[in-house]
Tab-separated table of C-alpha atoms in Angstrom:
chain	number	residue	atom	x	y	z
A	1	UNK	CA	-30.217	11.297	-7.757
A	2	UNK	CA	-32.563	14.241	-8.841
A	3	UNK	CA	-29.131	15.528	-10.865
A	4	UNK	CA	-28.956	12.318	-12.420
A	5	UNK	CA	-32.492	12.881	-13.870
A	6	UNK	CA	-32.162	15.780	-15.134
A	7	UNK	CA	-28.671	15.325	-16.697
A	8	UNK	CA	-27.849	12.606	-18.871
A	9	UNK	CA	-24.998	10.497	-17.061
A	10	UNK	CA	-22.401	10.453	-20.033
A	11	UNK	CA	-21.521	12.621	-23.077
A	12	UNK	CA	-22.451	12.164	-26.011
A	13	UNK	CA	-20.188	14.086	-29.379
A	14	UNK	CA	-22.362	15.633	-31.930
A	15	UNK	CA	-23.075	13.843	-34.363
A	16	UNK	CA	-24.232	11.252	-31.819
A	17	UNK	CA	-26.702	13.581	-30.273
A	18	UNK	CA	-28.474	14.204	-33.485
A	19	UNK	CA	-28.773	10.212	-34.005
A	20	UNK	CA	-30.285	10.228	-30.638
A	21	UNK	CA	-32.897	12.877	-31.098
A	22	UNK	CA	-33.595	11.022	-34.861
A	23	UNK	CA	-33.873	8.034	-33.107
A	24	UNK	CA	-36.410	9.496	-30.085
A	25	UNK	CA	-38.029	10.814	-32.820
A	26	UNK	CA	-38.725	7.748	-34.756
A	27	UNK	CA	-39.519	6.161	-31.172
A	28	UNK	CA	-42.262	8.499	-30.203
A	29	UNK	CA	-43.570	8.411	-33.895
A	30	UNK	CA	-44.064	4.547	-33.690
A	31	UNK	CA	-45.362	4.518	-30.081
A	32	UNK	CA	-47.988	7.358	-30.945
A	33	UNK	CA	-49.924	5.540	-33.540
A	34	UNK	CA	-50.763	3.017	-31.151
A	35	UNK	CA	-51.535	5.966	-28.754
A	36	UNK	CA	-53.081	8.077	-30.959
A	37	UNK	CA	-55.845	4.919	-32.495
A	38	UNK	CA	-56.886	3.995	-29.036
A	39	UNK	CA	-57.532	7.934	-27.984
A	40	UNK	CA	-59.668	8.208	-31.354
A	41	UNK	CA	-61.515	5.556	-29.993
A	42	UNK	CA	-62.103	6.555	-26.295
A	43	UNK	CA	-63.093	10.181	-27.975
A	44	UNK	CA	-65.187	8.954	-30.623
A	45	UNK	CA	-67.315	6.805	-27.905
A	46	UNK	CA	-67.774	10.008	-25.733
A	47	UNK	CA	-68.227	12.031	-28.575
A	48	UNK	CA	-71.348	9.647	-29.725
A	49	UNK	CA	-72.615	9.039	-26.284
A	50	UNK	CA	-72.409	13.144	-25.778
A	51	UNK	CA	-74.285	12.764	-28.965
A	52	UNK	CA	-77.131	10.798	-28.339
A	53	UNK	CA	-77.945	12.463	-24.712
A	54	UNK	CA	-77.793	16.030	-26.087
A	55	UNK	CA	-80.335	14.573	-28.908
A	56	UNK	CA	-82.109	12.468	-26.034
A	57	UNK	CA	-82.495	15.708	-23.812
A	58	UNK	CA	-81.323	12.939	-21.156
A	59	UNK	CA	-79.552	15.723	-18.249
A	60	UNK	CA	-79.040	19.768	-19.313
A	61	UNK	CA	-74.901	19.245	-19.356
A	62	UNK	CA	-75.821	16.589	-22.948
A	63	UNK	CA	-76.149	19.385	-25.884
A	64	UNK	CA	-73.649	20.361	-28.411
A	65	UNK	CA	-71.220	21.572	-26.530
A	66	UNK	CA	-67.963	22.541	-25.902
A	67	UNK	CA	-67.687	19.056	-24.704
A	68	UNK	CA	-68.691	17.845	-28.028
A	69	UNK	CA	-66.320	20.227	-29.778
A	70	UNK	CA	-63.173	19.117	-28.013
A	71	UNK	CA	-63.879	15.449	-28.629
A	72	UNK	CA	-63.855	16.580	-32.413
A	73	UNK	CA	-60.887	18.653	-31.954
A	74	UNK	CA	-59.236	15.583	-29.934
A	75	UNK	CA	-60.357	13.023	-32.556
A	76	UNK	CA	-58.849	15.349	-35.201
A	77	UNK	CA	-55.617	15.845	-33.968
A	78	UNK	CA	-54.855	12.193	-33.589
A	79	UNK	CA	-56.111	11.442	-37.121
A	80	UNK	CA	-53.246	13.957	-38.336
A	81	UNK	CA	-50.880	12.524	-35.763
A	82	UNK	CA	-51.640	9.065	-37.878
A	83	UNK	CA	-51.602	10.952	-41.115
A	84	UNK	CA	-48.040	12.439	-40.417
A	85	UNK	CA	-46.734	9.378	-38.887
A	86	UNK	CA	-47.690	7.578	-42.059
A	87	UNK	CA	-45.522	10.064	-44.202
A	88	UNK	CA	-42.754	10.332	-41.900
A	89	UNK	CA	-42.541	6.300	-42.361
A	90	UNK	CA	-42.695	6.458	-46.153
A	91	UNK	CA	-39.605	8.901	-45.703
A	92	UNK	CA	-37.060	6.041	-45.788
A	93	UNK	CA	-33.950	8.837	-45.747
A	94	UNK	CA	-34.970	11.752	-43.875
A	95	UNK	CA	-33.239	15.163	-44.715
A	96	UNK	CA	-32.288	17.295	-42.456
A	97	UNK	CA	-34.872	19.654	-43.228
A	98	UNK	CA	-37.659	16.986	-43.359
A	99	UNK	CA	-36.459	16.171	-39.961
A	100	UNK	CA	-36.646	19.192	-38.496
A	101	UNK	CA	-39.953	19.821	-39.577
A	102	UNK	CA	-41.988	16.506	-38.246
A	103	UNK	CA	-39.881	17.194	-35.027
A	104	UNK	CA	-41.759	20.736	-34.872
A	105	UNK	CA	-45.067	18.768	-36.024
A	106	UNK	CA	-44.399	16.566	-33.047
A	107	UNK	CA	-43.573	19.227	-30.859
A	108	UNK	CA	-47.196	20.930	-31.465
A	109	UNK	CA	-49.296	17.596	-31.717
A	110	UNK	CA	-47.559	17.142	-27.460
A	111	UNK	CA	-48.737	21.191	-26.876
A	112	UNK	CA	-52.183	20.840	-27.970
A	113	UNK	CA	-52.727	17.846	-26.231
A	114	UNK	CA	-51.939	19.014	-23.035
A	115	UNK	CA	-53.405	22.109	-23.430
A	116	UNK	CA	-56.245	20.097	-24.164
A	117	UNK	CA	-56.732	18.249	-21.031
A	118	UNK	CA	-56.189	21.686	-18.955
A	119	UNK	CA	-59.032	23.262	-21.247
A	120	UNK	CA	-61.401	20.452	-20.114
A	121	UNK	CA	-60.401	20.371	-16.606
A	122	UNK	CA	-61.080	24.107	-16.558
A	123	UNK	CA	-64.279	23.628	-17.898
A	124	UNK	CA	-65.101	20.359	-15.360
A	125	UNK	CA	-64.792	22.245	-12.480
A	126	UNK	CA	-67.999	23.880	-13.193
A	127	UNK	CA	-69.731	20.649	-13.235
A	128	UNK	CA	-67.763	18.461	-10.677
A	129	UNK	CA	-64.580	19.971	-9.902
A	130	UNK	CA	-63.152	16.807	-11.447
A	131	UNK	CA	-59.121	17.138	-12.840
A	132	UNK	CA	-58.725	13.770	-14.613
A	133	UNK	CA	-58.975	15.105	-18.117
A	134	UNK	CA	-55.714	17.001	-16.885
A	135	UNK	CA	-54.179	14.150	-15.316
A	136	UNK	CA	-54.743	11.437	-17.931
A	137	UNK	CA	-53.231	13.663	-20.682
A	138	UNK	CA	-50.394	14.663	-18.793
A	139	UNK	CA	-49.716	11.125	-17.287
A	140	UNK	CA	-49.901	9.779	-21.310
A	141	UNK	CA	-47.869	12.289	-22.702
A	142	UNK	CA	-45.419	11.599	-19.842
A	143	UNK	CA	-45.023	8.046	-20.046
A	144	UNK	CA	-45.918	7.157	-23.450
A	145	UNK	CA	-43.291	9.785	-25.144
A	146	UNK	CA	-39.879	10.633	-24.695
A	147	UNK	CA	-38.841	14.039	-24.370
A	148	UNK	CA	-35.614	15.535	-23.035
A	149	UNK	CA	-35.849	17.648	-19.664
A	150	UNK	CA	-36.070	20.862	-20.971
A	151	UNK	CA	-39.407	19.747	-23.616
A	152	UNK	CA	-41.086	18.326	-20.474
A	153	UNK	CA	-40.699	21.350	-17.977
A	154	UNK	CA	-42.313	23.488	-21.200
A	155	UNK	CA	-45.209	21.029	-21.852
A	156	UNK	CA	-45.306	21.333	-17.614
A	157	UNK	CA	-44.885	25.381	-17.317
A	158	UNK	CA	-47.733	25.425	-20.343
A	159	UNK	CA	-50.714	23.702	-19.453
A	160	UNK	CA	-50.223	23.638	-15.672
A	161	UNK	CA	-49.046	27.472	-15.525
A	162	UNK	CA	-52.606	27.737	-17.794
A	163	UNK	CA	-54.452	25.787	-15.444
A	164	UNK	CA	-53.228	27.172	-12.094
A	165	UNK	CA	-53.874	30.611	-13.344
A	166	UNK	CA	-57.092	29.502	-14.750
A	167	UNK	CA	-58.722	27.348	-11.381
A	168	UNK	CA	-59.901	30.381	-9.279
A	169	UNK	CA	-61.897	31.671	-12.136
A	170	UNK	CA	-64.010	28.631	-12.805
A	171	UNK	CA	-63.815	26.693	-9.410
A	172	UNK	CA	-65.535	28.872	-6.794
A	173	UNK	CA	-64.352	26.650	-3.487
A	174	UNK	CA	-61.940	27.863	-1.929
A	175	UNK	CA	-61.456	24.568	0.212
A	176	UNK	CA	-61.544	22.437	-3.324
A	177	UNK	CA	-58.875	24.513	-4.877
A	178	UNK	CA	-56.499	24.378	-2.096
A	179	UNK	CA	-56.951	20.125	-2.580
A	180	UNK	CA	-56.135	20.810	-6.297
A	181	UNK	CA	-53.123	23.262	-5.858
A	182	UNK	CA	-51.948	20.837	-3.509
A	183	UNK	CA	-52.529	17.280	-4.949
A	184	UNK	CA	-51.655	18.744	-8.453
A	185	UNK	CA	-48.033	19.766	-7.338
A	186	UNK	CA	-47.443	16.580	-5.720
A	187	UNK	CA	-48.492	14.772	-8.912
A	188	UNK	CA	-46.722	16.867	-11.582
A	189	UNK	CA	-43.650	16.202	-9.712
A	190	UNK	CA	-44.139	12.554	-9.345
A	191	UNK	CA	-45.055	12.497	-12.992
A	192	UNK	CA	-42.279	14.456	-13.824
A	193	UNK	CA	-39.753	11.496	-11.887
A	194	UNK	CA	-40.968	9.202	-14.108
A	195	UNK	CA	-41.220	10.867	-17.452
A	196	UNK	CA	-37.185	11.803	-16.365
A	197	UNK	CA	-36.559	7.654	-15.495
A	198	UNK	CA	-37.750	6.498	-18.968
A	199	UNK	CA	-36.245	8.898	-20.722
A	200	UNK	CA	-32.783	8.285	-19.211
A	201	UNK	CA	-33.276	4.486	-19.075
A	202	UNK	CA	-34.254	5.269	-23.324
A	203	UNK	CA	-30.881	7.417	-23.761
A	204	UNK	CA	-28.711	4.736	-21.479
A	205	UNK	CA	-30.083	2.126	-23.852
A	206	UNK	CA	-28.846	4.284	-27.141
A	207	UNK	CA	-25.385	4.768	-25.454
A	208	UNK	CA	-24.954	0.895	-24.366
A	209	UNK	CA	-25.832	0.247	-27.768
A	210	UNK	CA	-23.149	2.617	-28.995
A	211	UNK	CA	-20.370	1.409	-26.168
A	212	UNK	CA	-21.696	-2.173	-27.764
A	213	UNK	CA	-21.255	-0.858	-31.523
A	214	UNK	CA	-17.884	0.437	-30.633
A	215	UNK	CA	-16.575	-2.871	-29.108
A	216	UNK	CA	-17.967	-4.708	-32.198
A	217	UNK	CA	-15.808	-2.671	-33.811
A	218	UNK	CA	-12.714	-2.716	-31.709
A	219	UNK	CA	-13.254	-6.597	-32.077
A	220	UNK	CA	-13.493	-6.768	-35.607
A	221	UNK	CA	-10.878	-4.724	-35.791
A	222	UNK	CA	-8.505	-6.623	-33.356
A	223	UNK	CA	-9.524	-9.690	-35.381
A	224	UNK	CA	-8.434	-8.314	-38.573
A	225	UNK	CA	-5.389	-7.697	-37.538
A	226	UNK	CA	-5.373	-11.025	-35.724
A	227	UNK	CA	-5.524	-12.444	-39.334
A	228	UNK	CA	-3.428	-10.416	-40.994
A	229	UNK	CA	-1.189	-11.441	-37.904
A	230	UNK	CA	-1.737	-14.666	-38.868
A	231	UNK	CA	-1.615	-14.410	-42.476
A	232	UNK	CA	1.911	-12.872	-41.937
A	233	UNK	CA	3.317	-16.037	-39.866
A	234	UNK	CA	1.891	-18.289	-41.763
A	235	UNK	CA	3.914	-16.853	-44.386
A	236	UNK	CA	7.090	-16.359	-42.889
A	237	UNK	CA	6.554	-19.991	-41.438
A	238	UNK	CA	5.924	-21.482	-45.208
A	239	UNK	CA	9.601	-18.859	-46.014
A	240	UNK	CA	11.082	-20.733	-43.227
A	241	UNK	CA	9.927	-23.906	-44.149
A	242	UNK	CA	11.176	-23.089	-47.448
A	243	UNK	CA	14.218	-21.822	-46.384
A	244	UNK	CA	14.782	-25.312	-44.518
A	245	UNK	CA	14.138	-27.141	-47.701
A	246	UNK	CA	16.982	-25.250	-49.234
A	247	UNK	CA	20.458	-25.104	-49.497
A	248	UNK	CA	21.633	-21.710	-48.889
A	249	UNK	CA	24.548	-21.437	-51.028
A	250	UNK	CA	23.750	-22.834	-54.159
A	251	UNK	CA	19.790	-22.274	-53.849
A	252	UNK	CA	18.790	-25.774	-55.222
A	253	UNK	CA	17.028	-28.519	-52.451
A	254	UNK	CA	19.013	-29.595	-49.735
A	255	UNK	CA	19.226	-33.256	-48.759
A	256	UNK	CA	16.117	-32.682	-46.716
A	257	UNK	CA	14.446	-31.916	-49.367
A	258	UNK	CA	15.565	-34.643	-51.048
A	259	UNK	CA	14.134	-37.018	-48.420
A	260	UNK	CA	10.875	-35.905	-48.229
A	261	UNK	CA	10.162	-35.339	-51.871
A	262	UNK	CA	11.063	-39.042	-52.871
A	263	UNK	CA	8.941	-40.244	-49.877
A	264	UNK	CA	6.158	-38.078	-51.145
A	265	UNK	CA	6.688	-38.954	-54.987
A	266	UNK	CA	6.952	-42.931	-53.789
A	267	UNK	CA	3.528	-42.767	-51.653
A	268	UNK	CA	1.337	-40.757	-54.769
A	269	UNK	CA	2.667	-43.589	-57.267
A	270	UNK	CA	-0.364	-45.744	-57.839
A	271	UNK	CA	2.155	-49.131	-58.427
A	272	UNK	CA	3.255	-51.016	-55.848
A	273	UNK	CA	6.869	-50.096	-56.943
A	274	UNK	CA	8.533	-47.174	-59.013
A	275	UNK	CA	10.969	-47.439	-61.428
A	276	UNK	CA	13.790	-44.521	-60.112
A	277	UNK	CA	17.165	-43.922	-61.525
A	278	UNK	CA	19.479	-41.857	-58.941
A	279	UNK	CA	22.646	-40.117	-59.882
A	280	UNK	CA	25.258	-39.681	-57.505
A	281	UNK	CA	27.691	-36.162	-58.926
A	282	UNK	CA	31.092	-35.222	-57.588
A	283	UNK	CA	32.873	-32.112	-58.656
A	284	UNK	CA	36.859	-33.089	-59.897
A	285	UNK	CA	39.465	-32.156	-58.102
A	286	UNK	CA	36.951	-29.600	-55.908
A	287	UNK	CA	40.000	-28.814	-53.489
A	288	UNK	CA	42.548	-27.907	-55.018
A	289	UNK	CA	40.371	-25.511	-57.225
A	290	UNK	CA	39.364	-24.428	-53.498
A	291	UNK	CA	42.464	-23.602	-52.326
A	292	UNK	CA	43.829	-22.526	-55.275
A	293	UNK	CA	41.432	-19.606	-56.414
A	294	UNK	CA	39.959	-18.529	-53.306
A	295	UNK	CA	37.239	-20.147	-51.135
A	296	UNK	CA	34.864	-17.268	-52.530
A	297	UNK	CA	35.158	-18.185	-55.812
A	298	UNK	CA	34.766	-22.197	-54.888
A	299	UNK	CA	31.393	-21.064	-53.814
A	300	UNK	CA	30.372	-19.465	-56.678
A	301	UNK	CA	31.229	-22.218	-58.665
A	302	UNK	CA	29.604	-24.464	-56.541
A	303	UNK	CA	26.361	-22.572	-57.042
A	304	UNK	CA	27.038	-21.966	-61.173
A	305	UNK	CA	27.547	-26.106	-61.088
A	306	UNK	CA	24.363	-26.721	-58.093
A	307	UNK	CA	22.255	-24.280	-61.072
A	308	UNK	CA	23.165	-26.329	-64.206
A	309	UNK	CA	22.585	-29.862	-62.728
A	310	UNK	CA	19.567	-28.171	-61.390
A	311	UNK	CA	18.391	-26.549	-65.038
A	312	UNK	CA	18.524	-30.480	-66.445
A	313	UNK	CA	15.586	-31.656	-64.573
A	314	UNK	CA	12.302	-31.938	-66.593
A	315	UNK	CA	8.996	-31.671	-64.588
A	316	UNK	CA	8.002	-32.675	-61.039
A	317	UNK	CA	9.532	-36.344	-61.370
A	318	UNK	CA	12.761	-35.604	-61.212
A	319	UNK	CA	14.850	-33.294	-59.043
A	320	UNK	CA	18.179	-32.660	-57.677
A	321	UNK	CA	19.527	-31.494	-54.335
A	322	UNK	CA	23.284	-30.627	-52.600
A	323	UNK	CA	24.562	-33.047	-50.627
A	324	UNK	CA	26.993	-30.973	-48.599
A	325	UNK	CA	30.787	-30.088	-49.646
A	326	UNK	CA	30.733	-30.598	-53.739
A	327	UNK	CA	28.680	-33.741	-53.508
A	328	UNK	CA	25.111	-33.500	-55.483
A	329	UNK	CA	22.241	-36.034	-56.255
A	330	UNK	CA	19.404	-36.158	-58.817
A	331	UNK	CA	16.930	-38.085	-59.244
A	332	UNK	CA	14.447	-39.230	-62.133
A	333	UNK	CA	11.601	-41.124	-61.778
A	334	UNK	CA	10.227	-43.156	-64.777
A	335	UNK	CA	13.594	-44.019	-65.501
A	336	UNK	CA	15.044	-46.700	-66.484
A	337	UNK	CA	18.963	-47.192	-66.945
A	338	UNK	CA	19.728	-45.995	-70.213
A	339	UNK	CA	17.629	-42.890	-69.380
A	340	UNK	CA	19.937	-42.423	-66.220
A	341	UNK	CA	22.676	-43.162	-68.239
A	342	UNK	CA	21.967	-40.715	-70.799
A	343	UNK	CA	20.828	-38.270	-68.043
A	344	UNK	CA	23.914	-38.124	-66.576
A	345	UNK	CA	26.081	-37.829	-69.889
A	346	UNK	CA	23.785	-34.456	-70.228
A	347	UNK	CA	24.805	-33.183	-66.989
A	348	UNK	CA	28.139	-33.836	-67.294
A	349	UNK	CA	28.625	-31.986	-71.024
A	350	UNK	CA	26.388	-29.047	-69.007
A	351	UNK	CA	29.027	-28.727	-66.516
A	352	UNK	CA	32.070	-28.783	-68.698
A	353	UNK	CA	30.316	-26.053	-70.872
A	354	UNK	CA	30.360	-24.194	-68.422
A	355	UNK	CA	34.169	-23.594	-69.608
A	356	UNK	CA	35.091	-22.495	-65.731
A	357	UNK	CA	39.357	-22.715	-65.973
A	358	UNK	CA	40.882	-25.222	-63.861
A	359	UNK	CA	44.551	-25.116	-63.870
A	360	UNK	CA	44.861	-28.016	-60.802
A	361	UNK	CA	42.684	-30.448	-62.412
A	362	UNK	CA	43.878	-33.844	-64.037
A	363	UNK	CA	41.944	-34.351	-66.185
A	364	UNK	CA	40.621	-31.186	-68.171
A	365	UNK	CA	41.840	-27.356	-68.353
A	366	UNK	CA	38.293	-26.999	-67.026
A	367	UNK	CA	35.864	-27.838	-64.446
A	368	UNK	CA	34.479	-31.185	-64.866
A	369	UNK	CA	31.930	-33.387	-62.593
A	370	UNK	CA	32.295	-37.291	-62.324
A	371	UNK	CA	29.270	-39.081	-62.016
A	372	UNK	CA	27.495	-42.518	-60.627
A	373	UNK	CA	24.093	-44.062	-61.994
A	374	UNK	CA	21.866	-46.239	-60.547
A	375	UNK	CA	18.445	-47.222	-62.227
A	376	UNK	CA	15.876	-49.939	-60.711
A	377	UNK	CA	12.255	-50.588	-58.921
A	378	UNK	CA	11.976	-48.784	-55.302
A	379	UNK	CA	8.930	-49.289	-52.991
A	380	UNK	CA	10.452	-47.526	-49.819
A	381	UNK	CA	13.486	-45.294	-48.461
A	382	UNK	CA	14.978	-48.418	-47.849
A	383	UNK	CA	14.454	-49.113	-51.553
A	384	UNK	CA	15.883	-45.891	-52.376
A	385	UNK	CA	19.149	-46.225	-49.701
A	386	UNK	CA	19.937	-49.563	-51.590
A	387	UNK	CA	19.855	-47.446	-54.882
A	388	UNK	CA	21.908	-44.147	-53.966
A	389	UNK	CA	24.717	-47.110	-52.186
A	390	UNK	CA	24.293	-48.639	-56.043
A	391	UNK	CA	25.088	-44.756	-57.716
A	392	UNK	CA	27.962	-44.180	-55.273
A	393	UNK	CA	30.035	-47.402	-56.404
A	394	UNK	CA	28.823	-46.206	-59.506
A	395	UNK	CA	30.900	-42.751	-58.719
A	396	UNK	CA	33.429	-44.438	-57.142
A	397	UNK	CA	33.979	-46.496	-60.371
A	398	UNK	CA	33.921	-43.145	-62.529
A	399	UNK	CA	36.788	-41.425	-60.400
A	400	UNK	CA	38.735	-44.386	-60.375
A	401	UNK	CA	37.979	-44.533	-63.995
A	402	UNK	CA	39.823	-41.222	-64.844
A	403	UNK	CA	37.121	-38.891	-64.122
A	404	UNK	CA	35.119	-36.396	-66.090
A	405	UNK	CA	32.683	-39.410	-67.317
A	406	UNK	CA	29.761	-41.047	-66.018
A	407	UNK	CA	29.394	-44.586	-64.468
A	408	UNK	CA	26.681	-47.290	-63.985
A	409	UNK	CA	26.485	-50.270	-61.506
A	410	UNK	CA	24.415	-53.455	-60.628
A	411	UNK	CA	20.709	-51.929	-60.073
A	412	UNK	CA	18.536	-53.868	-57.351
């Protein structure tokens, strides 16, 4: 127990000890002006009342005195206490020299006033043997301050080494000074417990705050990361989500992309119904190109073909998407049938510009698309169904036709 007084029971690094003797520092400071007013008051009183006996020739102990003196001296030292405290405070960023030197003012202010009290008692024992003026000082320095174990045994070792040398020479009872040798050890101990308890229970304090510091810490840490964790998925979901939304060969929308952006564009129109024009596009003749030149270079042509249809869209309203094997579908909102019609005429001349050789094809030395148009007003995906089934026939009628040209049927 005693072991866990006078050691502090955890470590502390460094730079963590200096923060703690700053901190005691600033501690004793602010608790010693409160200290240090109310002893200039007790001390002024008995300095006055000292005063006015010694001038009322009430008893032959009232005269200036040494009584009188040390209430001066005691009055005077707490008014610099205050004084230094107040300049300390103004110090908003202490160096480390300014530091160090209202730590050594400190240090002195806690000498003198023990020594102090064991000058009075000294001098009481020729009058009534009394040893308050000891005890109170060394009971307020004790509990008021805090001071590491090796400042306390010093302010101990100084003024009660000075005032158990200095008893037998002004108290002449032998019986009286064995009661002070006596009661006096028992009470610097005792004192000594508890000047060791509030210290430690101060320190224990400083280091749960820093355990508590450190866990912020760790926690805002651990939630930073949480976010960027976050962050991170979030962003690979919205990839994935992408990712889903396109077809991964020819990197244009896939058919679910298809879906949801016409039910999206259809619930944002402020009308009751939109006018929508959807093309139906087949590539001619897609298999025996296929089989012919290589299925790696069907899929590159399926992407160069996917990336023109794909370059004729203008704005957010329209928008095309693969709709598996060489099957694609656009669609244009704000569209009526000869904008469909002449939408489709573009795509097709885009496609055969592309001037991509096709020796198996019927119908042109190069790689051509057929295509179906449907125009009319859609309220719904049911709507929209009824229209792409319209563009198919329309396709249907277009490779029937001879290919290579573009097709229109019966809008709803």
């Amino acid at each position: 127990m005693l072991d866990r007084l006078i050691r502090l029971p955890f470590t502390l690094t460094e730079e963590e000890r200096r923060e703690l003797r700053m901190l005691t520092l600033s501690e004793n400071i602010s608790r010693g002006k409160l200290f240090a007013r109310i002893i200039i008051g007790i001390e002024s009183a008995l300095a006055v009342i000292d005063l006015a006996a010694s001038i009322a020739k009430l008893h032959d102990s009232f005269h200036f005195s040494f009584y009188f003196m040390m209430y001066v001296l005691m009055i005077g030292l707490n008014v610099a206490f205050l004084l230094a405290a107040t300049a300390y405070e103004r110090d908003a960023k202490l160096m480390e020299g300014s530091y160090r030197l209202y730590e050594k003012l400190f240090t002195v202010y806690a000498y003198t006033f023990v020594v102090w009290g064991t000058a009075v008692t000294l001098s009481d024992q020729r009058l009534y043997g009394a040893v308050m003026a000891f005890v109170i000082n060394l009971v307020g320095i004790s509990v008021i301050f805090y001071f590491n174990n090796k400042m306390v045994l010093r302010l101990y070792a100084v003024s009660g080494g000075l005032l158990y040398i200095g008893l037998p020479f002004f108290q002449s009872s032998s019986d009286v000074l064995v009661g002070h040798y006596i009661n006096l050890t028992v009470f610097l101990f005792f004192t000594w417990m508890a000047s060791r308890i509030l210290y430690v229970n101060f320190c224990s304090n400083y280091y749960n705050r820093l355990l508590l510091g450190a866990s912020h810490r760790k926690l805002e840490e651990q939630i930073i990361r949480n976010e960027k964790v976050h962050l991170e998925l979030a962003r690979a979901n919205g990839e994935l989500q992408r990712l889903s939304l396109i077809d991964a060969l020819t990197e244009i929308p896939n058919r679910r992309a298809f879906d949801q952006q016409m039910q999206r564009l259809l619930t944002q129109n402020e009308e009751p119904c939109s006018l929508v024009a959807i093309l139906m596009i087949d590539i001619d003749y897609f298999k025996p190109f296929n089989d012919n030149y290589g299925h790696a270079e069907g899929d590159r042509i399926l992407k160069e073909v996917a990336q023109a249809i794909h370059a004729e869209m203008e704005g957010g309203r329209q928008f095309a998407a693969r709709l598996g094997g060489e099957e694609f579908v656009a669609a244009a909102f704000d569209t009526g049938v000869d904008g469909a019609m002449e939408l489709s005429e573009r795509i097709r001349a885009r496609v055969q510009q592309l001037a991509v050789p096709h020796e198996y094809s019927e119908v042109s030395a190069y790689l051509t698309v057929s295509i179906g148009a449907a125009a009319g007003e859609a309220a719904n995906p049911e709507e929209i169904a009824q229209l792409m089934e319209h563009a198919d026939k329309g396709l249907y009628l277009a490779k029937t036709g001879g290919r290579n040209r573009v097709s229109g049927a019966s809008s709803t």
